[in-house]
Amino acid sequence: MMQDQHIPPRRRVPKTKVTIPVPPPDLVSRPRLLAALDEAGEHALVFVGAPAGLGKTVLLAEWAARRRGAVAWVSADAEDDDERLFWSAVLEALCGCARIPAGNPLRSLAVPESPGTDLAFLATIADALDTVDEPVLLVLDDAQEITHPGTWRGVRALLRHQPSGLRLVISSRLEPPLPLVRARVAGGLVEMGVDRLRFSPEEADALIAAIGPGIPPHQIGLLVSRTGGWPAGLRLAAASAARQGNLADFFAGRDRAVLDYLTDEVLAPLSAVHRDLLRAISICDEVPVGLAAALTDRPDAEALLRELGEPARVVHTGGTPPRHRVPPLLRTYLRAELLRRDPDRTRSLHAAAARWFAEHDEAAAALLHSVRSGNTTRVGELSRRHAVPLFLSGEHNVLRLALAVLGERRAVASPLLALVSAALYLERGEPTSAESQLSCADAAWPAEPEAELTVLRQLVRSRLAQVDRGPAQAVRAAEQVDEQLAADTGLSGLATLHRVGVLTARRDRASARTALARVAESAGNARHHFLATQCLVTLSGLAGSDGDYREMEALARRVQARHAAHDPHRSLEGAQVSAQLAYGSLLRGEAAECVEHAKQIGRMLGDAPARAAANLGLIAETLRGAAEFELGGWHSGLRRMRRARTRLGTGRSFSAEHAVWCAVLEHRAALRLGAADQARETFRWAQPIIAGSGELLLMRARTQLRLGRQGAASAVLRSLSEDGAPMLLPWSGIEASLIGVRAALAAGAPERAVRSLDDALRAAEPGDVRFPFVFAPSDVIAFLTARLGKLGSGERFACQVLARRRESRTPPMPAPLTERERSVLRLLPTQRSIDEIAQDLTVSPNTVKTHVRGIYAKLDVRSRRDAVAIALRRGLLDTEGIDLPR
């Protein structure tokens, strides 16, 4: 090929243009994407297509750095519209790749004046690449910067040659003008788009930990949701939190730096028409087909939407009719900017959206946009017409906004809206406010109420009893609900849900579960999401009461997945689900998982004053304390359980099942740690509440065994079996069998121990109850291990239990202090002398010295000061009023 003597062989290329970028110091590696790129390396063409800020360059740079010698890198820019510069850069990058041998023609190939149309030049490149031993990966980054057709013409021609030594990887914000459709059909294209590049919650957590330690861990999930997993959005959030001290401005669309980034990187490349269209539709979370035209008075609005590129392009989200959605972070800032600049237009757009949604029978959206338009008359009309269906559907936030706009006077003048308001307060655990609204409804009660109104009042009263009156009153209130009258309204399913408490109180749980399953199915078909979710929550609780713990957790997870869309921040429903998940985790032996679920309960409940909320919080504390105990926080965990129990009190405002949770778990832990006084206190507390239950006998047997009275323990267990005392907790029988194992081993009766162990395994496997085994004393574990190979059908479950125990790595429990040692320890921080302590305890000084030596040995210390410090750290002493001895 002849080269014009006036044209240099190649254009000069800056070294940075053909150098693999250095990943940032706070890089979060993404193995799932790196593995996908490794697999894609066998295809002729890889397209990484996504808008700005999704980490395309960072990902490819990390991938390329791991494959040095195999990768040729070109960072595209606007100057690549000059074909000669582009092809000079490509050749320079290829020649810098170790896979191109010294004698390869690419190293001396000159670039002609019009390389994109010079077939001989392109054929030479293809032929030269065909001769390499291993394919070269040519990365063309930021390819959206290339707009000249001539440059792309040459790339297309090279792809047509399909040289065996070339794999082309293109990164671009826009789809390049290449035959991608043909490549897709032929199976020669691998694509990595927006959905794959979004950060998962785990990746976001790692990124925030690296760049934004000021963001609380519990906000990571919300942040991922609000940013759509957009890496740049996560970085902007971290920067915003660093500037403001929190994420309030970021979430509200008020952070100027974020707005500037979106304006420069996302909106600037768009036409004025497209930008205005995006601002108009930003008032809606989702935009059904046809709404954009109604908002903008542009018949071509739908066509304009289809023209938009990521991230401004509106994507299909399914549903009927099809809907589009602007990415959440962009939508938030567009909406906030529109409101700041033109509040009148904002209100008129909301009014137009409200009319459109009302015409298309989308009541929730119509009401929401009526609220935002400020049209209180329209809000009142829609609220009265749709309040009950919206409540059943779970659109509680929309209803709360509507009632707030109407104001106290307008809302309470309508008994229907007052009752709905009361129901909403109850779902937040605010019984006092609910009672006030109920009184308003009574004051405005019509002379001849419709059936729906009458049933709604009965249901609100029933729910109030459930939330704040205790089990017995809740059953009586549920009995007042007229199911026959409810059948004539849209409230029959909710009435059945309330009546389930009556069936449960009558021990007819099978009928209750059947009725609930039927209501849940019909509610789901009617899109009454709140009602369906309430049924699932109750079904989960009933499954747990029946010992069907796998089903309990499966139902709770279903609810948790649905719950995020409806009032995720605070509700009794969410707290109840977290309690069920915490309970299930503990029973599976996953103590750390239990702690996390228990922490979530507090965030769900907030400061809700309802008795049900308080009981849920205290039950969560018991579960958390039990889990912390098994994780090695023995003293702090036991103290947490005691606090929860004492706060529950001695009344019957909580169920016997919940009381027995607290008693069995605390009694078990207290005896294991040698806190006999606390164990006795727990037993006395539980005795009147769960009188006649098998758990009381279980605790007696456990106490006798702890005292070394194996015969007495076995006798109590025999009476438990023979008398048929009912167990309130289905898994208590497993615990009783393991106590039987220990008693039999201590008595030298191995055959009886084998039978008890087999009984325990047989009862535990169906519900996957590992807790009593995973955290069993060492003698039980040693016996279980020795029995491996002889357990028959229980062999697999036993192996799982032992594996879980190894994974938990719980530190060995320290030798427990005796009660007298505890009494002496409590006096060590007082700076009393040995003689004074002896006088306080009415023992001799030598006895006190003996106890002090025992304390030092068990705490592994040599001084009084160190003993107090270690005791404080382990939670053996209260921290208030402690003055360490010098």
mmCIF file of C-alpha atoms in Angstrom, residues 12-22 57 72-77 79-80 89 92-93 139 141-142:
data_model
loop_
_atom_site.group_PDB
_atom_site.id
_atom_site.type_symbol
_atom_site.label_atom_id
_atom_site.label_comp_id
_atom_site.label_asym_id
_atom_site.label_seq_id
_atom_site.Cartn_x
_atom_site.Cartn_y
_atom_site.Cartn_z
ATOM 1 C CA ARG A 12 0.663 11.360 17.291
ATOM 2 C CA VAL A 13 -1.430 9.857 20.091
ATOM 3 C CA PRO A 14 -1.243 10.982 23.757
ATOM 4 C CA LYS A 15 -0.043 8.128 25.950
ATOM 5 C CA THR A 16 -2.997 8.554 28.338
ATOM 6 C CA LYS A 17 -5.367 7.780 25.460
ATOM 7 C CA VAL A 18 -4.041 4.230 25.092
ATOM 8 C CA THR A 19 -3.269 3.501 28.743
ATOM 9 C CA ILE A 20 -5.560 1.437 30.944
ATOM 10 C CA PRO A 21 -6.943 3.842 33.598
ATOM 11 C CA VAL A 22 -5.920 3.266 37.193
ATOM 12 C CA THR A 57 -14.860 2.613 32.852
ATOM 13 C CA ALA A 72 -5.434 -2.953 24.057
ATOM 14 C CA TRP A 73 -7.189 0.137 25.476
ATOM 15 C CA VAL A 74 -8.434 3.239 23.657
ATOM 16 C CA SER A 75 -10.185 6.058 25.553
ATOM 17 C CA ALA A 76 -12.360 7.721 22.915
ATOM 18 C CA ASP A 77 -13.005 11.446 22.790
ATOM 19 C CA GLU A 79 -11.129 14.180 18.446
ATOM 20 C CA ASP A 80 -11.750 10.619 17.275
ATOM 21 C CA ALA A 89 -4.784 5.290 18.488
ATOM 22 C CA GLU A 92 -0.826 2.297 19.015
ATOM 23 C CA ALA A 93 -2.941 0.414 21.559
ATOM 24 C CA VAL A 139 -11.481 -1.958 24.607
ATOM 25 C CA ASP A 141 -14.151 3.235 26.116
ATOM 26 C CA ASP A 142 -16.521 6.266 26.036
#
